[in-house]
Structures are given as C-alpha cells and as structure tokens.
Amino acid sequence: MVWGMSETSPAGTPDFDTMARDIAEVPAVEVIVTVAVNLMSAAAVKLGLTEEGDEHRDLDEARKLVHALAGLLDASATEISSFHAAPLRDGLKSLQLAFREASLVKDEPGQGPGEKYTGAIYG
C-alpha cells in the first residue's frame, strides 16, 4: 500500500498509475480509519500532548484538526463498524477535553472544536 509520493517511475516522477492500483486495493474503511488516526495524531501534537510537549503546541491548528476529525467521524458513522468507530470517538472526546483544558479562553459548551458534530463536551 502506498500513501504518498514514494513510488517513482524510472524518470524520477511519481508513478500515479501504480499508486492508483495500490490504493484501489485498500478498503474504504481502512482509508477512513487511517485518515482519522492521522488527524488524531496531528491534533495531539498541536495540543502539546507528545513528548516534546509545548514545543509544537498551536491551539488554533489543533482546533481545526479536531473539528475536521469530528466531521469525518460524523460523516462516516454509518459507513464504518462500531469496532472501528468506538475507539475513534473515544480518542476524539479525549482530544476535545484536552483542548478545553489547554485553552485559556474557554469556549461555551457546544462551541468547542468538533462540538457541532458531537454535542457539548464538559470537562
């Protein structure tokens, strides 16, 4: 499976035909879950939840990532099984709570990142 531009033709340009064939073999659920995990990981970094802590903290960027994750999970809820959805929803809620805790200016309940899709998060 290829998820980037690592496949190249002999001329050194991306081999889009090979990449398209590779991605064609991946089930949609796997693509959705992979994107969700990538959004989660990026949000955690922007929230300062990694070993580097505040070095990469950027709450504006974190808000966008958490909101995008919530939208993706809301839109795909009927498409992925609860086996996949439950841990993703738990991760989303944890990120929303972490955002609420990290933010100096508190959002009103229901106005935090992704709460348009999940409902108000209290923490």
C-alpha positions as protocol buffer text, in pm:
chain_id: "A"
residue {
  index: 1
  type: MET
  ca { x: 0 y: 0 z: 0 }
}
residue {
  index: 2
  type: VAL
  ca { x: 135 y: 344 z: -96 }
}
residue {
  index: 3
  type: TRP
  ca { x: 19 y: 656 z: 87 }
}
residue {
  index: 4
  type: GLY
  ca { x: 249 y: 918 z: -58 }
}
residue {
  index: 5
  type: MET
  ca { x: 479 y: 1004 z: -339 }
}
residue {
  index: 6
  type: SER
  ca { x: 737 y: 736 z: -258 }
}
residue {
  index: 7
  type: GLU
  ca { x: 661 y: 532 z: -572 }
}
residue {
  index: 8
  type: THR
  ca { x: 850 y: 684 z: -861 }
}
residue {
  index: 9
  type: SER
  ca { x: 894 y: 597 z: -1222 }
}
residue {
  index: 10
  type: PRO
  ca { x: 1242 y: 544 z: -1371 }
}
residue {
  index: 11
  type: ALA
  ca { x: 1233 y: 914 z: -1469 }
}
residue {
  index: 12
  type: GLY
  ca { x: 1201 y: 1008 z: -1101 }
}
residue {
  index: 13
  type: THR
  ca { x: 843 y: 1133 z: -1129 }
}
residue {
  index: 14
  type: PRO
  ca { x: 561 y: 994 z: -914 }
}
residue {
  index: 15
  type: ASP
  ca { x: 416 y: 674 z: -1060 }
}
residue {
  index: 16
  type: PHE
  ca { x: 48 y: 764 z: -1029 }
}
residue {
  index: 17
  type: ASP
  ca { x: -70 y: 451 z: -1212 }
}
residue {
  index: 18
  type: THR
  ca { x: 97 y: 227 z: -953 }
}
residue {
  index: 19
  type: MET
  ca { x: -27 y: 445 z: -670 }
}
residue {
  index: 20
  type: ALA
  ca { x: -385 y: 429 z: -805 }
}
residue {
  index: 21
  type: ARG
  ca { x: -368 y: 49 z: -836 }
}
residue {
  index: 22
  type: ASP
  ca { x: -231 y: 21 z: -482 }
}
residue {
  index: 23
  type: ILE
  ca { x: -500 y: 244 z: -330 }
}
residue {
  index: 24
  type: ALA
  ca { x: -770 y: 63 z: -528 }
}
residue {
  index: 25
  type: GLU
  ca { x: -693 y: -248 z: -323 }
}
residue {
  index: 26
  type: VAL
  ca { x: -750 y: -73 z: 12 }
}
residue {
  index: 27
  type: PRO
  ca { x: -1100 y: -100 z: 163 }
}
residue {
  index: 28
  type: ALA
  ca { x: -1276 y: 232 z: 225 }
}
residue {
  index: 29
  type: VAL
  ca { x: -1298 y: 162 z: 599 }
}
residue {
  index: 30
  type: GLU
  ca { x: -920 y: 134 z: 618 }
}
residue {
  index: 31
  type: VAL
  ca { x: -876 y: 465 z: 434 }
}
residue {
  index: 32
  type: ILE
  ca { x: -1124 y: 639 z: 667 }
}
residue {
  index: 33
  type: VAL
  ca { x: -962 y: 496 z: 981 }
}
residue {
  index: 34
  type: THR
  ca { x: -613 y: 586 z: 857 }
}
residue {
  index: 35
  type: VAL
  ca { x: -716 y: 945 z: 787 }
}
residue {
  index: 36
  type: ALA
  ca { x: -886 y: 965 z: 1129 }
}
residue {
  index: 37
  type: VAL
  ca { x: -576 y: 835 z: 1308 }
}
residue {
  index: 38
  type: ASN
  ca { x: -358 y: 1083 z: 1118 }
}
residue {
  index: 39
  type: LEU
  ca { x: -590 y: 1370 z: 1219 }
}
residue {
  index: 40
  type: MET
  ca { x: -582 y: 1246 z: 1579 }
}
residue {
  index: 41
  type: SER
  ca { x: -205 y: 1226 z: 1584 }
}
residue {
  index: 42
  type: ALA
  ca { x: -164 y: 1572 z: 1435 }
}
residue {
  index: 43
  type: ALA
  ca { x: -415 y: 1717 z: 1682 }
}
residue {
  index: 44
  type: ALA
  ca { x: -231 y: 1557 z: 1974 }
}
residue {
  index: 45
  type: VAL
  ca { x: 95 y: 1718 z: 1858 }
}
residue {
  index: 46
  type: LYS
  ca { x: -71 y: 2058 z: 1820 }
}
residue {
  index: 47
  type: LEU
  ca { x: -225 y: 2021 z: 2167 }
}
residue {
  index: 48
  type: GLY
  ca { x: 119 y: 1958 z: 2315 }
}
residue {
  index: 49
  type: LEU
  ca { x: 35 y: 1602 z: 2420 }
}
residue {
  index: 50
  type: THR
  ca { x: 354 y: 1444 z: 2285 }
}
residue {
  index: 51
  type: GLU
  ca { x: 695 y: 1400 z: 2448 }
}
residue {
  index: 52
  type: GLU
  ca { x: 803 y: 1737 z: 2308 }
}
residue {
  index: 53
  type: GLY
  ca { x: 513 y: 1897 z: 2497 }
}
residue {
  index: 54
  type: ASP
  ca { x: 459 y: 2263 z: 2427 }
}
residue {
  index: 55
  type: GLU
  ca { x: 731 y: 2280 z: 2160 }
}
residue {
  index: 56
  type: HIS
  ca { x: 473 y: 2225 z: 1881 }
}
residue {
  index: 57
  type: ARG
  ca { x: 166 y: 2350 z: 2066 }
}
residue {
  index: 58
  type: ASP
  ca { x: -68 y: 2554 z: 1848 }
}
residue {
  index: 59
  type: LEU
  ca { x: -428 y: 2562 z: 1967 }
}
residue {
  index: 60
  type: ASP
  ca { x: -558 y: 2732 z: 1652 }
}
residue {
  index: 61
  type: GLU
  ca { x: -421 y: 2446 z: 1443 }
}
residue {
  index: 62
  type: ALA
  ca { x: -543 y: 2190 z: 1697 }
}
residue {
  index: 63
  type: ARG
  ca { x: -896 y: 2334 z: 1678 }
}
residue {
  index: 64
  type: LYS
  ca { x: -902 y: 2285 z: 1300 }
}
residue {
  index: 65
  type: LEU
  ca { x: -775 y: 1929 z: 1323 }
}
residue {
  index: 66
  type: VAL
  ca { x: -1018 y: 1827 z: 1599 }
}
residue {
  index: 67
  type: HIS
  ca { x: -1306 y: 1985 z: 1409 }
}
residue {
  index: 68
  type: ALA
  ca { x: -1208 y: 1800 z: 1089 }
}
residue {
  index: 69
  type: LEU
  ca { x: -1181 y: 1473 z: 1281 }
}
residue {
  index: 70
  type: ALA
  ca { x: -1527 y: 1521 z: 1432 }
}
residue {
  index: 71
  type: GLY
  ca { x: -1672 y: 1597 z: 1089 }
}
residue {
  index: 72
  type: LEU
  ca { x: -1511 y: 1289 z: 936 }
}
residue {
  index: 73
  type: LEU
  ca { x: -1637 y: 1063 z: 1214 }
}
residue {
  index: 74
  type: ASP
  ca { x: -1985 y: 1212 z: 1195 }
}
residue {
  index: 75
  type: ALA
  ca { x: -1999 y: 1170 z: 818 }
}
residue {
  index: 76
  type: SER
  ca { x: -1864 y: 815 z: 823 }
}
residue {
  index: 77
  type: ALA
  ca { x: -2050 y: 685 z: 1129 }
}
residue {
  index: 78
  type: THR
  ca { x: -2286 y: 469 z: 923 }
}
residue {
  index: 79
  type: GLU
  ca { x: -2006 y: 352 z: 695 }
}
residue {
  index: 80
  type: ILE
  ca { x: -1765 y: 207 z: 950 }
}
residue {
  index: 81
  type: SER
  ca { x: -1846 y: -53 z: 1210 }
}
residue {
  index: 82
  type: SER
  ca { x: -1866 y: 24 z: 1580 }
}
residue {
  index: 83
  type: PHE
  ca { x: -1549 y: -186 z: 1611 }
}
residue {
  index: 84
  type: HIS
  ca { x: -1367 y: 95 z: 1432 }
}
residue {
  index: 85
  type: ALA
  ca { x: -1586 y: 388 z: 1534 }
}
residue {
  index: 86
  type: ALA
  ca { x: -1589 y: 341 z: 1914 }
}
residue {
  index: 87
  type: PRO
  ca { x: -1215 y: 390 z: 1976 }
}
residue {
  index: 88
  type: LEU
  ca { x: -1207 y: 680 z: 1730 }
}
residue {
  index: 89
  type: ARG
  ca { x: -1494 y: 851 z: 1913 }
}
residue {
  index: 90
  type: ASP
  ca { x: -1316 y: 793 z: 2244 }
}
residue {
  index: 91
  type: GLY
  ca { x: -999 y: 947 z: 2103 }
}
residue {
  index: 92
  type: LEU
  ca { x: -1195 y: 1242 z: 1969 }
}
residue {
  index: 93
  type: LYS
  ca { x: -1356 y: 1305 z: 2307 }
}
residue {
  index: 94
  type: SER
  ca { x: -1014 y: 1290 z: 2477 }
}
residue {
  index: 95
  type: LEU
  ca { x: -878 y: 1546 z: 2231 }
}
residue {
  index: 96
  type: GLN
  ca { x: -1179 y: 1771 z: 2285 }
}
residue {
  index: 97
  type: LEU
  ca { x: -1130 y: 1754 z: 2662 }
}
residue {
  index: 98
  type: ALA
  ca { x: -757 y: 1822 z: 2624 }
}
residue {
  index: 99
  type: PHE
  ca { x: -836 y: 2123 z: 2407 }
}
residue {
  index: 100
  type: ARG
  ca { x: -1081 y: 2256 z: 2666 }
}
residue {
  index: 101
  type: GLU
  ca { x: -820 y: 2214 z: 2941 }
}
residue {
  index: 102
  type: ALA
  ca { x: -541 y: 2378 z: 2737 }
}
residue {
  index: 103
  type: SER
  ca { x: -743 y: 2675 z: 2620 }
}
residue {
  index: 104
  type: LEU
  ca { x: -706 y: 2997 z: 2819 }
}
residue {
  index: 105
  type: VAL
  ca { x: -1026 y: 3139 z: 2672 }
}
residue {
  index: 106
  type: LYS
  ca { x: -1293 y: 2880 z: 2732 }
}
residue {
  index: 107
  type: ASP
  ca { x: -1547 y: 2806 z: 2459 }
}
residue {
  index: 108
  type: GLU
  ca { x: -1912 y: 2798 z: 2556 }
}
residue {
  index: 109
  type: PRO
  ca { x: -2048 y: 2442 z: 2581 }
}
residue {
  index: 110
  type: GLY
  ca { x: -2123 y: 2324 z: 2229 }
}
residue {
  index: 111
  type: GLN
  ca { x: -1886 y: 2578 z: 2070 }
}
residue {
  index: 112
  type: GLY
  ca { x: -1558 y: 2389 z: 2113 }
}
residue {
  index: 113
  type: PRO
  ca { x: -1382 y: 2213 z: 1826 }
}
residue {
  index: 114
  type: GLY
  ca { x: -1600 y: 1944 z: 1675 }
}
residue {
  index: 115
  type: GLU
  ca { x: -1884 y: 2000 z: 1920 }
}
residue {
  index: 116
  type: LYS
  ca { x: -2105 y: 2099 z: 1627 }
}
residue {
  index: 117
  type: TYR
  ca { x: -2095 y: 1726 z: 1545 }
}
residue {
  index: 118
  type: THR
  ca { x: -2060 y: 1561 z: 1885 }
}
residue {
  index: 119
  type: GLY
  ca { x: -2258 y: 1786 z: 2113 }
}
residue {
  index: 120
  type: ALA
  ca { x: -2121 y: 1975 z: 2408 }
}
residue {
  index: 121
  type: ILE
  ca { x: -1817 y: 1838 z: 2588 }
}
residue {
  index: 122
  type: TYR
  ca { x: -1783 y: 1923 z: 2955 }
}
residue {
  index: 123
  type: GLY
  ca { x: -1458 y: 1883 z: 3136 }
}
